[in-house]
């Protein structure tokens, strides 16, 4: 490790600590705004440090830089535009949309990492988190889009239950288990990844459609926790501690927050998830 | 960079414990901003997307990397700005809005 890289590793550590601190400050109305700014500053520093790290390694091509910078610019401008122009009342669905793209980024990251990997270098310690990353990330991608659509009124807010939903979900569960095993056995083959992603995308829809619009904030918070977990899995795939810390942080705090939100509405999370199914007792977790 | 699996799992488990502890008695009005704040934090995935772009190769790889970076950046910037807007509503007393715009 060069001196620059060592310094950057410590910068990443400081940024991760500030993300935790920022989230903690957001617990109280008096310090919430400052907490968000601390968190945003830490994120900016981490992004710049990553840019320096990439330049230091020197392996990136000119095309790579163009792709990297234009991707950052396009994404930032789109995010800024939506965040500044959205009506106050439409904010929850926008958060859901941002959550969806975060999950989508985690999925693409794992797919592209395995695509780049050399044969023989992919152990189960990489392919298992990659599979979980794609599974959880794809579920949150479509799940969050459906949740946003319900809040926006693009999809009817009432619980949409279709016949055989339980059977479809059970079938998808089997596909999840099978394709993760397949992925571990053949990590460089594109087929298991595609099957897994397709099944997870469908499950995101079948999971959220039967839930009523009033419960959407709790569902978005749950999907937010899912994305955090997917990002932590992406950290395992890349071997990046910062992603693991931040992802685990959001996964756990998102889970607690989901419970708090459900409690505030006098609902249990289990009740909400199986809501549209009547008295069903099936598991609707992420596989 | 490769990490020792045990180290990575240790970091993951400790991160989860920190995540559980960091949320305490939150007033219900802060639930949505807190959710939005946590949502921006998982935008850290943009770092992973950037690292993937650095090693990408071929048109398909670049397309995947571009979408991943753009998605991640949208999550980060949009997330922080929208959280800041939400928290702005909590400001009862009109203090100096010097700290405007919370994202890079």
Coordinates of C-alpha atoms in Angstrom, one line a residue:
Chain A
X1 CA 0.0 0.0 0.0
X2 CA 1.4 3.4 -1.0
X3 CA 1.5 6.3 1.4
X4 CA -1.3 8.0 -0.5
X5 CA -3.5 4.9 -0.3
X6 CA -2.8 4.5 3.5
X7 CA -3.9 8.1 4.0
X8 CA -7.0 7.6 1.9
X9 CA -7.9 4.5 4.0
X10 CA -7.8 6.7 7.1
X11 CA -9.9 9.3 5.4
X12 CA -12.4 6.6 4.6
X13 CA -12.4 5.6 8.3
X14 CA -13.0 9.2 9.4
X15 CA -15.8 9.5 6.8
X16 CA -17.5 6.3 8.1
X17 CA -17.3 7.6 11.7
X18 CA -18.9 10.9 10.6
X19 CA -21.7 9.1 8.8
X20 CA -22.5 7.3 12.2
X21 CA -22.2 10.6 14.0
X22 CA -24.4 12.4 11.5
X23 CA -27.1 9.7 11.8
X24 CA -27.0 9.9 15.6
X25 CA -27.4 13.7 15.5
X26 CA -30.5 13.3 13.4
X27 CA -32.3 11.7 16.4
X28 CA -33.2 15.0 17.9
X29 CA -34.9 18.0 16.2
X30 CA -32.4 20.5 17.6
X31 CA -29.4 18.8 16.0
X32 CA -31.0 17.0 13.0
X33 CA -30.0 19.6 10.3
X34 CA -26.4 19.6 11.5
X35 CA -26.4 15.8 11.5
X36 CA -27.5 15.8 7.9
X37 CA -24.7 18.3 7.0
X38 CA -22.1 16.3 8.8
X39 CA -23.2 13.2 7.0
X40 CA -23.2 15.0 3.6
X41 CA -19.8 16.4 4.2
X42 CA -18.4 13.0 5.1
X43 CA -20.0 11.5 1.9
X44 CA -18.4 14.3 -0.2
X45 CA -15.0 13.7 1.3
X46 CA -15.3 9.9 0.7
X47 CA -16.3 10.5 -3.0
X48 CA -13.3 12.8 -3.5
X49 CA -11.0 10.4 -1.7
X50 CA -12.2 7.6 -4.0
X51 CA -11.4 9.8 -7.0
X52 CA -7.9 10.4 -5.7
X53 CA -7.5 6.6 -5.0
X54 CA -8.5 5.8 -8.6
X55 CA -6.1 8.3 -10.0
X56 CA -3.3 7.1 -7.7
X57 CA -3.8 3.5 -8.9
X58 CA -3.6 4.7 -12.5
X59 CA -5.3 1.7 -14.0
X60 CA -8.3 3.7 -15.3
X61 CA -8.4 4.5 -19.0
X62 CA -9.5 7.9 -20.4
X63 CA -12.8 6.4 -21.4
X64 CA -13.1 5.2 -17.8
X65 CA -12.7 8.8 -16.5
X66 CA -15.2 10.1 -19.0
X67 CA -17.7 7.5 -18.0
X68 CA -17.0 8.1 -14.3
X69 CA -17.3 11.9 -14.4
X70 CA -20.3 12.0 -16.7
X71 CA -22.1 9.4 -14.6
X72 CA -21.4 11.5 -11.5
X73 CA -22.6 14.6 -13.2
X74 CA -25.8 13.1 -14.7
X75 CA -26.7 11.4 -11.5
X76 CA -26.0 14.5 -9.3
X77 CA -27.9 16.8 -11.6
X78 CA -30.9 14.5 -11.8
X79 CA -31.0 14.0 -8.0
X80 CA -30.6 17.7 -7.4
X81 CA -33.3 18.6 -9.9
X82 CA -35.9 16.1 -8.4
X83 CA -35.0 17.0 -4.8
X84 CA -35.3 20.8 -5.4
X85 CA -38.5 20.7 -7.5
X86 CA -40.6 18.1 -5.8
X87 CA -43.6 19.3 -3.8
X88 CA -43.3 18.9 -0.1
X89 CA -46.2 16.4 -0.1
X90 CA -44.4 14.2 -2.7
X91 CA -41.2 13.8 -0.7
X92 CA -41.9 10.2 0.6
X93 CA -42.2 8.9 -3.0
X94 CA -39.0 10.7 -4.0
X95 CA -37.2 9.1 -1.1
X96 CA -38.5 5.8 -2.3
X97 CA -37.2 6.6 -5.8
X98 CA -33.8 7.4 -4.5
X99 CA -33.9 4.2 -2.5
X100 CA -34.7 2.3 -5.7
X101 CA -31.7 3.7 -7.6
X102 CA -29.4 3.0 -4.7
X103 CA -30.5 -0.6 -4.8
X104 CA -30.1 -0.7 -8.6
X105 CA -26.6 0.6 -8.2
X106 CA -25.7 -2.1 -5.8
X107 CA -27.1 -4.8 -8.2
X108 CA -25.1 -3.4 -11.2
X109 CA -22.0 -3.2 -9.1
X110 CA -22.1 -6.9 -8.2
X111 CA -23.0 -7.9 -11.8
X112 CA -20.1 -5.8 -13.3
X113 CA -17.6 -7.0 -10.7
X114 CA -18.3 -10.7 -11.5
X115 CA -18.2 -9.9 -15.2
X116 CA -14.7 -8.4 -14.7
X117 CA -13.5 -11.2 -12.5
X118 CA -10.9 -13.8 -13.8
X119 CA -11.8 -17.4 -13.7
X120 CA -10.6 -19.1 -10.5
X121 CA -10.4 -15.9 -8.6
X122 CA -14.1 -16.0 -7.5
X123 CA -14.4 -17.8 -4.2
X124 CA -17.7 -18.4 -2.3
X125 CA -16.7 -15.5 -0.1
X126 CA -17.3 -13.3 -3.1
X127 CA -20.1 -15.1 -5.0
X128 CA -22.4 -15.6 -2.0
X129 CA -22.4 -11.9 -1.0
X130 CA -22.7 -11.0 -4.8
X131 CA -25.8 -13.3 -5.0
X132 CA -27.4 -11.7 -1.9
X133 CA -26.5 -8.3 -3.2
X134 CA -28.3 -8.9 -6.5
X135 CA -31.2 -10.6 -4.7
X136 CA -31.8 -7.8 -2.1
X137 CA -30.9 -5.0 -4.4
X138 CA -33.3 -6.1 -7.2
X139 CA -36.1 -6.6 -4.7
X140 CA -35.7 -3.1 -3.4
X141 CA -35.4 -1.7 -6.9
X142 CA -38.8 -2.8 -8.1
X143 CA -40.4 -2.8 -4.6
X144 CA -39.4 0.9 -4.1
X145 CA -40.7 1.8 -7.5
X146 CA -44.0 0.2 -6.8
X147 CA -44.2 1.9 -3.4
X148 CA -43.4 5.3 -5.0
X149 CA -46.0 4.6 -7.7
X150 CA -48.6 3.8 -5.1
X151 CA -47.9 7.1 -3.2
X152 CA -47.9 9.1 -6.4
X153 CA -51.2 7.5 -7.5
X154 CA -49.8 5.9 -10.6
X155 CA -50.7 2.5 -9.1
X156 CA -53.9 2.1 -7.1
X157 CA -53.2 2.6 -3.4
X158 CA -55.6 -0.2 -2.3
X159 CA -54.1 -3.6 -1.7
X160 CA -53.8 -5.4 -5.0
X161 CA -54.2 -9.1 -4.4
X162 CA -54.1 -11.5 -7.4
X163 CA -55.0 -15.1 -7.2
X164 CA -52.1 -17.5 -6.7
X165 CA -49.9 -14.8 -5.2
X166 CA -48.8 -17.0 -2.4
X167 CA -47.9 -19.8 -4.9
X168 CA -45.9 -17.3 -7.0
X169 CA -44.0 -16.1 -3.9
X170 CA -43.2 -19.6 -2.8
X171 CA -42.0 -20.4 -6.3
X172 CA -39.8 -17.3 -6.4
X173 CA -38.3 -18.4 -3.0
X174 CA -37.3 -21.7 -4.6
X175 CA -35.8 -19.9 -7.6
X176 CA -33.8 -17.6 -5.2
X177 CA -32.3 -20.5 -3.3
X178 CA -31.6 -22.5 -6.5
X179 CA -30.0 -19.6 -8.4
X180 CA -27.8 -18.6 -5.4
X181 CA -26.4 -22.1 -5.2
X182 CA -26.0 -22.1 -9.0
X183 CA -24.2 -18.8 -8.8
X184 CA -21.7 -20.2 -6.3
X185 CA -21.1 -23.2 -8.4
X186 CA -20.7 -21.2 -11.7
X187 CA -19.8 -17.6 -10.6
X188 CA -18.6 -16.6 -14.0
X189 CA -21.6 -17.8 -16.0
X190 CA -24.1 -15.0 -16.7
X191 CA -27.2 -17.2 -16.5
X192 CA -27.6 -17.7 -12.7
X193 CA -27.2 -14.0 -12.2
X194 CA -29.8 -13.2 -14.8
X195 CA -32.3 -15.7 -13.3
X196 CA -31.7 -14.4 -9.8
X197 CA -32.1 -10.8 -10.8
X198 CA -35.2 -11.5 -12.8
X199 CA -36.9 -13.5 -10.0
X200 CA -35.9 -10.8 -7.5
X201 CA -37.3 -8.0 -9.7
X202 CA -40.6 -9.9 -9.9
X203 CA -40.7 -10.5 -6.1
X204 CA -40.2 -6.8 -5.4
X205 CA -43.5 -6.2 -7.3
X206 CA -45.4 -9.1 -5.8
X207 CA -44.2 -8.1 -2.3
X208 CA -45.4 -4.5 -2.4
X209 CA -48.5 -4.7 -4.6
X210 CA -50.7 -6.4 -1.9
X211 CA -49.8 -3.7 0.7
X212 CA -52.2 -0.7 1.1
X213 CA -51.0 2.8 0.4
X214 CA -51.4 3.9 4.0
X215 CA -48.7 1.5 5.0
X216 CA -46.2 2.7 2.3
X217 CA -44.0 4.8 4.6
X218 CA -43.3 1.8 6.8
X219 CA -42.6 -0.3 3.6
X220 CA -40.3 2.3 2.2
X221 CA -38.4 2.3 5.5
X222 CA -38.1 -1.5 5.4
X223 CA -36.9 -1.4 1.8
X224 CA -34.4 1.3 2.9
X225 CA -33.0 -1.2 5.4
X226 CA -32.9 -3.8 2.6
X227 CA -30.8 -1.4 0.4
X228 CA -28.4 -0.9 3.3
X229 CA -27.9 -4.6 3.6
X230 CA -27.4 -4.9 -0.2
X231 CA -24.8 -2.2 0.0
X232 CA -23.0 -4.0 2.8
X233 CA -23.0 -7.1 0.7
X234 CA -21.5 -5.0 -2.2
X235 CA -18.8 -4.1 0.3
X236 CA -18.0 -7.8 0.8
X237 CA -17.9 -8.3 -3.0
X238 CA -15.4 -5.4 -3.5
X239 CA -13.6 -5.9 -0.1
X240 CA -14.3 -2.3 0.8
X241 CA -14.8 -1.7 4.5
X242 CA -16.5 1.7 4.1
X243 CA -19.3 0.1 2.1
X244 CA -19.7 -2.6 4.8
X245 CA -19.8 -0.1 7.7
X246 CA -22.3 2.3 6.0
X247 CA -24.4 -0.5 4.7
X248 CA -24.6 -2.4 8.0
X249 CA -25.4 0.9 9.7
X250 CA -28.3 1.7 7.4
X251 CA -29.5 -1.9 7.5
X252 CA -29.7 -2.0 11.3
X253 CA -30.9 1.5 11.9
X254 CA -33.4 1.2 9.1
X255 CA -34.8 -2.0 10.7
X256 CA -35.2 -0.2 14.1
X257 CA -36.7 2.8 12.4
X258 CA -39.2 0.6 10.6
X259 CA -40.3 -0.9 13.9
X260 CA -40.6 2.5 15.5
X261 CA -42.7 3.7 12.5
X262 CA -44.9 0.6 12.6
X263 CA -45.4 1.0 16.4
X264 CA -46.3 4.7 15.9
X265 CA -49.1 3.6 13.6
X266 CA -50.2 0.8 16.0
X267 CA -49.3 -1.8 13.4
X268 CA -46.9 -4.7 13.5
X269 CA -44.4 -5.2 10.6
X270 CA -45.6 -8.7 10.0
X271 CA -49.2 -7.5 9.8
X272 CA -48.2 -4.9 7.2
X273 CA -46.2 -7.2 5.0
X274 CA -48.9 -9.9 4.8
X275 CA -51.6 -7.2 5.0
X276 CA -53.2 -7.9 1.7
X277 CA -53.2 -11.7 2.2
X278 CA -55.7 -11.5 5.0
X279 CA -54.7 -13.9 7.8
X280 CA -51.8 -15.4 5.9
X281 CA -48.8 -16.3 7.9
X282 CA -46.2 -16.7 5.2
X283 CA -42.8 -15.2 5.3
X284 CA -42.3 -12.3 2.9
X285 CA -38.7 -11.7 3.8
X286 CA -36.0 -11.3 1.2
X287 CA -35.5 -15.0 0.5
Chain B
X1 CA -8.1 -4.4 -2.3
X2 CA -8.8 -7.8 -0.7
X3 CA -10.0 -8.1 2.9
X4 CA -9.6 -11.0 5.2
X5 CA -13.1 -12.5 5.4
X6 CA -13.1 -12.6 9.2
X7 CA -12.1 -8.9 9.4
X8 CA -14.9 -8.1 7.0
X9 CA -17.5 -10.1 8.9
X10 CA -16.3 -8.5 12.2
X11 CA -16.7 -5.0 10.7
X12 CA -20.2 -6.0 9.4
X13 CA -21.4 -7.3 12.8
X14 CA -20.0 -4.3 14.7
X15 CA -21.6 -2.0 12.1
X16 CA -25.0 -3.6 12.7
X17 CA -24.6 -3.2 16.5
X18 CA -23.8 0.5 16.0
X19 CA -26.8 0.9 13.7
X20 CA -29.1 -0.6 16.3
X21 CA -27.7 1.7 19.0
X22 CA -27.5 4.9 17.1
X23 CA -31.3 5.2 16.8
X24 CA -32.8 6.0 20.2
X25 CA -36.0 7.7 21.2
X26 CA -36.8 9.5 18.0
X27 CA -39.9 11.7 18.0
X28 CA -42.4 10.6 15.4
X29 CA -42.1 13.8 13.5
X30 CA -38.5 13.0 12.7
X31 CA -39.2 9.5 11.4
X32 CA -39.4 10.5 7.7
X33 CA -36.3 12.8 7.8
X34 CA -34.4 10.1 9.6
X35 CA -35.5 7.5 7.0
X36 CA -34.4 9.9 4.2
X37 CA -31.1 10.6 6.0
X38 CA -30.4 6.8 6.3
X39 CA -31.4 6.6 2.6
X40 CA -28.7 9.1 1.6
X41 CA -26.1 7.2 3.6
X42 CA -26.5 4.0 1.6
X43 CA -25.7 6.2 -1.4
X44 CA -22.1 5.3 -0.3
X45 CA -22.6 2.6 -2.9
X46 CA -21.5 5.3 -5.4
X47 CA -17.9 4.7 -4.1
X48 CA -18.2 1.1 -5.1
X49 CA -19.6 2.1 -8.5
X50 CA -16.7 4.4 -9.0
X51 CA -14.1 1.7 -8.2
X52 CA -15.9 -0.7 -10.6
X53 CA -15.7 2.0 -13.4
X54 CA -11.9 2.3 -12.8
X55 CA -11.5 -1.4 -13.8
X56 CA -14.3 -1.6 -16.4
X57 CA -13.6 -2.6 -19.9
X58 CA -15.6 -2.8 -23.2
X59 CA -18.8 -1.0 -24.1
X60 CA -21.1 -3.2 -22.1
X61 CA -19.0 -2.8 -19.0
X62 CA -18.9 1.0 -19.4
X63 CA -22.6 1.2 -19.8
X64 CA -23.2 -0.9 -16.6
X65 CA -20.6 1.2 -14.8
X66 CA -22.1 4.5 -16.0
X67 CA -25.6 3.6 -14.9
X68 CA -24.3 2.4 -11.5
X69 CA -22.4 5.6 -10.9
X70 CA -25.3 7.8 -12.1
X71 CA -27.7 5.8 -9.8
X72 CA -25.4 6.1 -6.9
X73 CA -24.8 9.8 -7.4
X74 CA -28.5 10.4 -7.7
X75 CA -29.1 8.6 -4.4
X76 CA -26.4 10.7 -2.6
X77 CA -27.2 14.1 -3.9
X78 CA -30.9 13.8 -4.1
X79 CA -31.0 12.1 -0.7
X80 CA -29.1 14.8 1.1
X81 CA -30.9 17.7 -0.6
X82 CA -34.3 16.3 0.1
X83 CA -33.5 15.5 3.7
X84 CA -32.2 19.1 4.1
X85 CA -35.5 20.4 2.7
X86 CA -37.5 18.2 5.1
X87 CA -35.5 19.4 8.1
X88 CA -35.9 23.0 7.0
X89 CA -39.6 22.7 7.7
X90 CA -38.7 22.0 11.4
X91 CA -37.0 25.3 11.8
X92 CA -39.6 27.3 13.8
X93 CA -37.3 30.1 14.5
X94 CA -36.0 32.0 11.4
X95 CA -32.2 31.5 11.9
X96 CA -29.7 32.4 9.2
X97 CA -30.0 29.9 6.4
X98 CA -26.3 30.0 5.7
X99 CA -25.9 26.2 5.6
X100 CA -27.9 25.9 2.4
X101 CA -27.7 22.9 0.2
X102 CA -26.3 19.8 1.9
X103 CA -24.7 17.8 -0.8
X104 CA -21.7 17.9 -3.1

